[in-house]
PDB file of C-alpha atoms in Angstrom:
ATOM      1  CA  UNK O 774      63.472  22.824 -30.164  1.00 47.00           C
ATOM      2  CA  UNK O 775      62.783  22.685 -33.680  1.00 52.00           C
ATOM      3  CA  UNK O 776      65.469  20.757 -36.357  1.00 64.00           C
ATOM      4  CA  UNK O 777      68.113  22.889 -37.711  1.00 76.00           C
ATOM      5  CA  UNK O 778      68.047  24.801 -40.138  1.00 81.00           C
ATOM      6  CA  UNK O 779      72.119  23.693 -43.074  1.00 87.00           C
ATOM      7  CA  UNK O 780      70.843  25.779 -45.358  1.00 86.00           C
ATOM      8  CA  UNK O 781      73.568  28.612 -45.156  1.00 89.00           C
ATOM      9  CA  UNK O 782      76.171  26.279 -43.885  1.00 92.00           C
ATOM     10  CA  UNK O 783      79.826  24.618 -44.976  1.00 92.00           C
ATOM     11  CA  UNK O 784      80.006  20.637 -43.965  1.00 94.00           C
ATOM     12  CA  UNK O 785      82.697  18.724 -43.991  1.00 95.00           C
ATOM     13  CA  UNK O 786      82.318  16.225 -42.838  1.00 96.00           C
ATOM     14  CA  UNK O 787      79.389  14.004 -40.482  1.00 95.00           C
ATOM     15  CA  UNK O 788      80.059  16.367 -37.486  1.00 96.00           C
ATOM     16  CA  UNK O 789      81.288  19.900 -38.213  1.00 97.00           C
ATOM     17  CA  UNK O 790      79.419  22.197 -39.958  1.00 96.00           C
ATOM     18  CA  UNK O 791      80.689  26.171 -40.153  1.00 95.00           C
ATOM     19  CA  UNK O 792      77.806  29.029 -41.092  1.00 93.00           C
ATOM     20  CA  UNK O 793      78.081  31.202 -43.648  1.00 89.00           C
ATOM     21  CA  UNK O 794      79.691  34.230 -42.126  1.00 88.00           C
ATOM     22  CA  UNK O 795      81.956  31.924 -39.660  1.00 92.00           C
ATOM     23  CA  UNK O 796      80.465  33.284 -36.827  1.00 94.00           C
ATOM     24  CA  UNK O 797      79.102  29.330 -36.004  1.00 95.00           C
ATOM     25  CA  UNK O 798      80.219  26.169 -35.864  1.00 96.00           C
ATOM     26  CA  UNK O 799      78.142  23.642 -35.131  1.00 94.00           C
ATOM     27  CA  UNK O 800      80.428  20.208 -34.797  1.00 95.00           C
ATOM     28  CA  UNK O 801      79.526  16.936 -33.135  1.00 92.00           C
ATOM     29  CA  UNK O 802      76.891  13.927 -32.418  1.00 87.00           C
ATOM     30  CA  UNK O 803      75.375  14.834 -30.081  1.00 83.00           C
ATOM     31  CA  UNK O 804      75.636  18.499 -31.766  1.00 87.00           C
ATOM     32  CA  UNK O 805      76.238  22.108 -29.867  1.00 87.00           C
ATOM     33  CA  UNK O 806      76.492  24.911 -31.625  1.00 90.00           C
ATOM     34  CA  UNK O 807      80.098  27.057 -30.615  1.00 94.00           C
ATOM     35  CA  UNK O 808      79.978  30.826 -31.439  1.00 95.00           C
ATOM     36  CA  UNK O 809      83.492  32.079 -31.972  1.00 96.00           C
ATOM     37  CA  UNK O 810      82.491  35.655 -29.588  1.00 96.00           C
ATOM     38  CA  UNK O 811      81.281  32.800 -26.216  1.00 94.00           C
ATOM     39  CA  UNK O 812      84.785  30.098 -27.069  1.00 95.00           C
ATOM     40  CA  UNK O 813      87.136  33.440 -26.511  1.00 95.00           C
ATOM     41  CA  UNK O 814      85.238  34.075 -23.686  1.00 95.00           C
ATOM     42  CA  UNK O 815      85.350  30.709 -22.361  1.00 93.00           C
ATOM     43  CA  UNK O 816      89.022  30.933 -23.408  1.00 94.00           C
ATOM     44  CA  UNK O 817      89.669  33.100 -21.517  1.00 94.00           C
ATOM     45  CA  UNK O 818      88.420  31.515 -18.360  1.00 91.00           C
ATOM     46  CA  UNK O 819      89.783  28.181 -19.027  1.00 90.00           C
ATOM     47  CA  UNK O 820      92.877  30.444 -19.025  1.00 90.00           C
ATOM     48  CA  UNK O 821      91.871  32.028 -15.419  1.00 88.00           C
ATOM     49  CA  UNK O 822      91.608  27.934 -14.712  1.00 83.00           C
ATOM     50  CA  UNK O 823      94.803  26.913 -15.594  1.00 84.00           C
ATOM     51  CA  UNK O 824      96.317  29.938 -13.457  1.00 82.00           C
ATOM     52  CA  UNK O 825      94.406  28.266 -10.632  1.00 78.00           C
ATOM     53  CA  UNK O 826      95.184  25.693 -11.273  1.00 73.00           C
ATOM     54  CA  UNK O 827      98.782  26.623 -11.031  1.00 71.00           C
ATOM     55  CA  UNK O 828      98.722  28.376  -7.199  1.00 72.00           C
ATOM     56  CA  UNK O 829      96.585  25.390  -6.450  1.00 66.00           C
ATOM     57  CA  UNK O 830      99.812  22.494  -6.886  1.00 56.00           C
ATOM     58  CA  UNK O 831     102.437  25.776  -6.420  1.00 57.00           C
ATOM     59  CA  UNK O 832     100.266  25.908  -2.482  1.00 59.00           C
ATOM     60  CA  UNK O 833     101.057  21.666  -2.363  1.00 55.00           C
ATOM     61  CA  UNK O 834     104.078  20.852  -4.005  1.00 54.00           C
ATOM     62  CA  UNK O 835     105.569  23.696  -3.351  1.00 55.00           C
ATOM     63  CA  UNK O 836     107.692  26.216  -5.754  1.00 47.00           C
ATOM     64  CA  UNK O 837     110.521  24.000  -6.546  1.00 50.00           C
ATOM     65  CA  UNK O 838     107.432  20.869  -7.962  1.00 50.00           C
ATOM     66  CA  UNK O 839     109.412  19.171 -10.902  1.00 49.00           C
ATOM     67  CA  UNK O 840     105.815  17.567 -11.276  1.00 53.00           C
ATOM     68  CA  UNK O 841     102.639  18.826 -12.919  1.00 64.00           C
ATOM     69  CA  UNK O 842      99.164  17.858 -11.566  1.00 74.00           C
ATOM     70  CA  UNK O 843      96.670  15.746 -13.772  1.00 80.00           C
ATOM     71  CA  UNK O 844      94.211  19.029 -13.543  1.00 80.00           C
ATOM     72  CA  UNK O 845      96.630  21.635 -14.331  1.00 81.00           C
ATOM     73  CA  UNK O 846      98.272  19.084 -17.212  1.00 84.00           C
ATOM     74  CA  UNK O 847      95.265  18.743 -18.604  1.00 86.00           C
ATOM     75  CA  UNK O 848      93.652  22.516 -18.614  1.00 86.00           C
ATOM     76  CA  UNK O 849      97.032  23.224 -20.172  1.00 89.00           C
ATOM     77  CA  UNK O 850      96.494  20.801 -23.228  1.00 91.00           C
ATOM     78  CA  UNK O 851      92.646  21.992 -23.548  1.00 91.00           C
ATOM     79  CA  UNK O 852      93.596  25.423 -23.690  1.00 92.00           C
ATOM     80  CA  UNK O 853      96.464  24.918 -26.239  1.00 93.00           C
ATOM     81  CA  UNK O 854      93.264  22.974 -27.547  1.00 93.00           C
ATOM     82  CA  UNK O 855      91.513  26.166 -27.935  1.00 94.00           C
ATOM     83  CA  UNK O 856      93.373  28.498 -28.871  1.00 95.00           C
ATOM     84  CA  UNK O 857      95.032  26.915 -31.913  1.00 95.00           C
ATOM     85  CA  UNK O 858      91.042  26.503 -32.891  1.00 95.00           C
ATOM     86  CA  UNK O 859      90.396  29.820 -31.676  1.00 96.00           C
ATOM     87  CA  UNK O 860      93.628  31.103 -34.641  1.00 96.00           C
ATOM     88  CA  UNK O 861      92.651  29.562 -36.938  1.00 95.00           C
ATOM     89  CA  UNK O 862      88.662  29.741 -36.578  1.00 96.00           C
ATOM     90  CA  UNK O 863      89.766  34.186 -36.997  1.00 95.00           C
ATOM     91  CA  UNK O 864      91.720  32.800 -40.454  1.00 93.00           C
ATOM     92  CA  UNK O 865      88.720  31.871 -41.733  1.00 92.00           C
ATOM     93  CA  UNK O 866      86.060  35.065 -40.679  1.00 92.00           C
ATOM     94  CA  UNK O 867      88.674  36.947 -41.678  1.00 89.00           C
ATOM     95  CA  UNK O 868      88.905  35.613 -45.485  1.00 85.00           C
ATOM     96  CA  UNK O 869      85.437  34.742 -45.914  1.00 72.00           C
ATOM     97  CA  UNK O 870      83.460  37.175 -44.502  1.00 62.00           C
ATOM     98  CA  UNK O 871      79.627  36.843 -45.425  1.00 61.00           C
ATOM     99  CA  UNK O 872      80.122  33.885 -48.681  1.00 65.00           C
ATOM    100  CA  UNK O 873      79.331  30.721 -49.113  1.00 64.00           C
ATOM    101  CA  UNK O 874      81.811  27.582 -49.997  1.00 69.00           C
ATOM    102  CA  UNK O 875      83.022  27.854 -53.454  1.00 73.00           C
ATOM    103  CA  UNK O 876      80.778  23.959 -53.548  1.00 78.00           C
ATOM    104  CA  UNK O 877      77.134  24.311 -52.873  1.00 79.00           C
ATOM    105  CA  UNK O 878      76.824  23.457 -48.992  1.00 89.00           C
ATOM    106  CA  UNK O 879      81.000  22.201 -48.540  1.00 93.00           C
ATOM    107  CA  UNK O 880      83.836  23.672 -47.447  1.00 93.00           C
ATOM    108  CA  UNK O 881      86.927  22.661 -49.124  1.00 92.00           C
ATOM    109  CA  UNK O 882      88.488  25.038 -46.886  1.00 93.00           C
ATOM    110  CA  UNK O 883      91.808  22.654 -45.092  1.00 94.00           C
ATOM    111  CA  UNK O 884      91.490  25.346 -41.689  1.00 95.00           C
ATOM    112  CA  UNK O 885      87.878  23.968 -41.190  1.00 96.00           C
ATOM    113  CA  UNK O 886      89.841  20.457 -41.803  1.00 97.00           C
ATOM    114  CA  UNK O 887      92.174  21.705 -39.304  1.00 97.00           C
ATOM    115  CA  UNK O 888      89.643  23.359 -36.840  1.00 97.00           C
ATOM    116  CA  UNK O 889      87.253  19.985 -36.742  1.00 97.00           C
ATOM    117  CA  UNK O 890      91.373  18.114 -35.520  1.00 97.00           C
ATOM    118  CA  UNK O 891      90.448  20.742 -33.730  1.00 95.00           C
ATOM    119  CA  UNK O 892      87.546  20.267 -31.882  1.00 96.00           C
ATOM    120  CA  UNK O 893      88.139  16.783 -31.612  1.00 96.00           C
ATOM    121  CA  UNK O 894      91.143  17.147 -29.225  1.00 94.00           C
ATOM    122  CA  UNK O 895      88.594  19.409 -27.448  1.00 92.00           C
ATOM    123  CA  UNK O 896      86.647  17.181 -27.112  1.00 91.00           C
ATOM    124  CA  UNK O 897      88.870  13.568 -25.733  1.00 91.00           C
ATOM    125  CA  UNK O 898      90.115  16.604 -23.628  1.00 90.00           C
ATOM    126  CA  UNK O 899      86.805  16.593 -22.166  1.00 87.00           C
ATOM    127  CA  UNK O 900      85.826  13.734 -21.875  1.00 86.00           C
ATOM    128  CA  UNK O 901      89.429  13.088 -19.527  1.00 86.00           C
ATOM    129  CA  UNK O 902      88.437  15.838 -17.149  1.00 83.00           C
ATOM    130  CA  UNK O 903      85.074  14.005 -16.603  1.00 81.00           C
ATOM    131  CA  UNK O 904      87.224  10.740 -15.838  1.00 83.00           C
ATOM    132  CA  UNK O 905      89.477  12.581 -14.246  1.00 82.00           C
ATOM    133  CA  UNK O 906      86.844  14.700 -11.822  1.00 80.00           C
ATOM    134  CA  UNK O 907      89.125  17.741 -12.134  1.00 76.00           C
ATOM    135  CA  UNK O 908      86.122  20.285 -10.082  1.00 71.00           C
ATOM    136  CA  UNK O 909      84.431  23.440 -11.607  1.00 69.00           C
ATOM    137  CA  UNK O 910      84.618  22.537 -14.605  1.00 76.00           C
ATOM    138  CA  UNK O 911      82.765  23.858 -17.508  1.00 78.00           C
ATOM    139  CA  UNK O 912      82.024  22.029 -20.469  1.00 79.00           C
ATOM    140  CA  UNK O 913      82.796  23.755 -24.155  1.00 82.00           C
ATOM    141  CA  UNK O 914      80.291  21.070 -25.582  1.00 78.00           C
ATOM    142  CA  UNK O 915      76.713  20.612 -23.848  1.00 67.00           C
ATOM    143  CA  UNK O 916      74.315  18.011 -26.219  1.00 60.00           C
ATOM    144  CA  UNK O 917      71.346  19.722 -27.731  1.00 56.00           C
ATOM    145  CA  UNK O 918      67.209  18.358 -27.175  1.00 54.00           C
ATOM    146  CA  UNK O 919      64.860  19.537 -28.160  1.00 54.00           C
ATOM    147  CA  UNK O 920      62.410  20.793 -25.091  1.00 58.00           C
ATOM    148  CA  UNK O 921      60.820  17.539 -24.639  1.00 62.00           C
ATOM    149  CA  UNK O 922      64.056  16.056 -23.804  1.00 61.00           C
ATOM    150  CA  UNK O 923      64.261  13.727 -26.980  1.00 69.00           C
ATOM    151  CA  UNK O 924      67.773  14.395 -29.275  1.00 75.00           C
ATOM    152  CA  UNK O 925      68.136  16.437 -31.728  1.00 80.00           C
ATOM    153  CA  UNK O 926      67.098  14.905 -35.094  1.00 83.00           C
ATOM    154  CA  UNK O 927      69.144  17.785 -37.325  1.00 86.00           C
ATOM    155  CA  UNK O 928      70.683  17.071 -40.675  1.00 86.00           C
ATOM    156  CA  UNK O 929      74.511  16.442 -39.049  1.00 89.00           C
ATOM    157  CA  UNK O 930      72.431  13.751 -36.225  1.00 87.00           C
ATOM    158  CA  UNK O 931      70.474  12.051 -37.374  1.00 88.00           C
ATOM    159  CA  UNK O 932      71.811  12.397 -41.889  1.00 91.00           C
ATOM    160  CA  UNK O 933      70.732   9.998 -44.396  1.00 92.00           C
ATOM    161  CA  UNK O 934      72.447   7.836 -45.933  1.00 95.00           C
ATOM    162  CA  UNK O 935      72.867   9.588 -48.859  1.00 95.00           C
ATOM    163  CA  UNK O 936      73.300  12.299 -47.424  1.00 94.00           C
ATOM    164  CA  UNK O 937      76.810  10.682 -45.602  1.00 96.00           C
ATOM    165  CA  UNK O 938      77.988   8.915 -48.992  1.00 96.00           C
ATOM    166  CA  UNK O 939      77.213  12.589 -50.673  1.00 95.00           C
ATOM    167  CA  UNK O 940      79.863  13.962 -48.307  1.00 96.00           C
ATOM    168  CA  UNK O 941      81.980  10.905 -48.636  1.00 97.00           C
ATOM    169  CA  UNK O 942      82.350  11.767 -51.937  1.00 96.00           C
ATOM    170  CA  UNK O 943      82.643  14.906 -51.905  1.00 96.00           C
ATOM    171  CA  UNK O 944      85.813  14.763 -49.408  1.00 97.00           C
ATOM    172  CA  UNK O 945      87.639  12.817 -51.213  1.00 97.00           C
ATOM    173  CA  UNK O 946      87.469  15.483 -54.084  1.00 95.00           C
ATOM    174  CA  UNK O 947      87.410  18.560 -51.989  1.00 95.00           C
ATOM    175  CA  UNK O 948      90.301  17.573 -49.667  1.00 97.00           C
ATOM    176  CA  UNK O 949      92.564  14.934 -52.507  1.00 96.00           C
ATOM    177  CA  UNK O 950      95.822  17.628 -51.136  1.00 96.00           C
ATOM    178  CA  UNK O 951      95.065  17.347 -47.221  1.00 97.00           C
ATOM    179  CA  UNK O 952      95.106  12.709 -47.670  1.00 97.00           C
ATOM    180  CA  UNK O 953      97.865  13.693 -50.577  1.00 97.00           C
ATOM    181  CA  UNK O 954      99.917  15.935 -48.339  1.00 97.00           C
ATOM    182  CA  UNK O 955      98.664  14.894 -44.410  1.00 98.00           C
ATOM    183  CA  UNK O 956      96.971  11.339 -45.140  1.00 98.00           C
ATOM    184  CA  UNK O 957      97.138  10.972 -40.648  1.00 98.00           C
ATOM    185  CA  UNK O 958      94.788  14.728 -40.150  1.00 98.00           C
ATOM    186  CA  UNK O 959      92.490  13.740 -43.464  1.00 98.00           C
ATOM    187  CA  UNK O 960      92.281   9.956 -41.606  1.00 98.00           C
ATOM    188  CA  UNK O 961      91.751  11.220 -38.057  1.00 98.00           C
ATOM    189  CA  UNK O 962      88.258  14.376 -40.024  1.00 98.00           C
ATOM    190  CA  UNK O 963      87.208  11.848 -41.935  1.00 98.00           C
ATOM    191  CA  UNK O 964      87.579   8.574 -41.503  1.00 98.00           C
ATOM    192  CA  UNK O 965      84.567   7.964 -39.232  1.00 97.00           C
ATOM    193  CA  UNK O 966      82.655   9.225 -41.778  1.00 97.00           C
ATOM    194  CA  UNK O 967      84.386   6.931 -45.045  1.00 98.00           C
ATOM    195  CA  UNK O 968      83.322   4.020 -42.604  1.00 97.00           C
ATOM    196  CA  UNK O 969      79.790   5.444 -42.141  1.00 96.00           C
ATOM    197  CA  UNK O 970      78.915   5.353 -45.793  1.00 97.00           C
ATOM    198  CA  UNK O 971      80.126   1.770 -46.603  1.00 95.00           C
ATOM    199  CA  UNK O 972      78.182   0.641 -43.610  1.00 93.00           C
ATOM    200  CA  UNK O 973      74.993   2.539 -43.946  1.00 81.00           C
TER     201      UNK O 973
END
């Protein structure tokens, strides 16, 4: 697999980049390539899995059960988080069309910060799914590897120290309003970037 070209992407931190046109997001380290349409299809299958898990729980516990299984609760949380990410993502697609950001290769749009936050939560929930062993669960995030099986070495997976420091510098300026008005969101999305920028 060739190194990914980020020349037509807007980044916000070390783990999130959205392609111009907004149909593709590169998320995580190692990175996963997410398309809007594929994520919509995944959400449909996920809601079907929630319905199936609810049916299994009812068949075991009965209609009057006051609690839900850990499997069902986790799947419902993943579905709700993905629905929120898709809602924000659709807004960006409508607004951005094929336009690049006003800041070269960087997004000052708060919706990108919110989508990254939602994807972070989804990633953590997927790890919970792996830990509790929900059968037949389909993962959303698939790590990218080269054809020879080695890990991806793209700008997102293996950025230079200068790229990390520039990202952190730009984030503080472009998302100063986020830091001021919703500091908890800023901390969740940018704390790792800050750590990398000050330690590399």
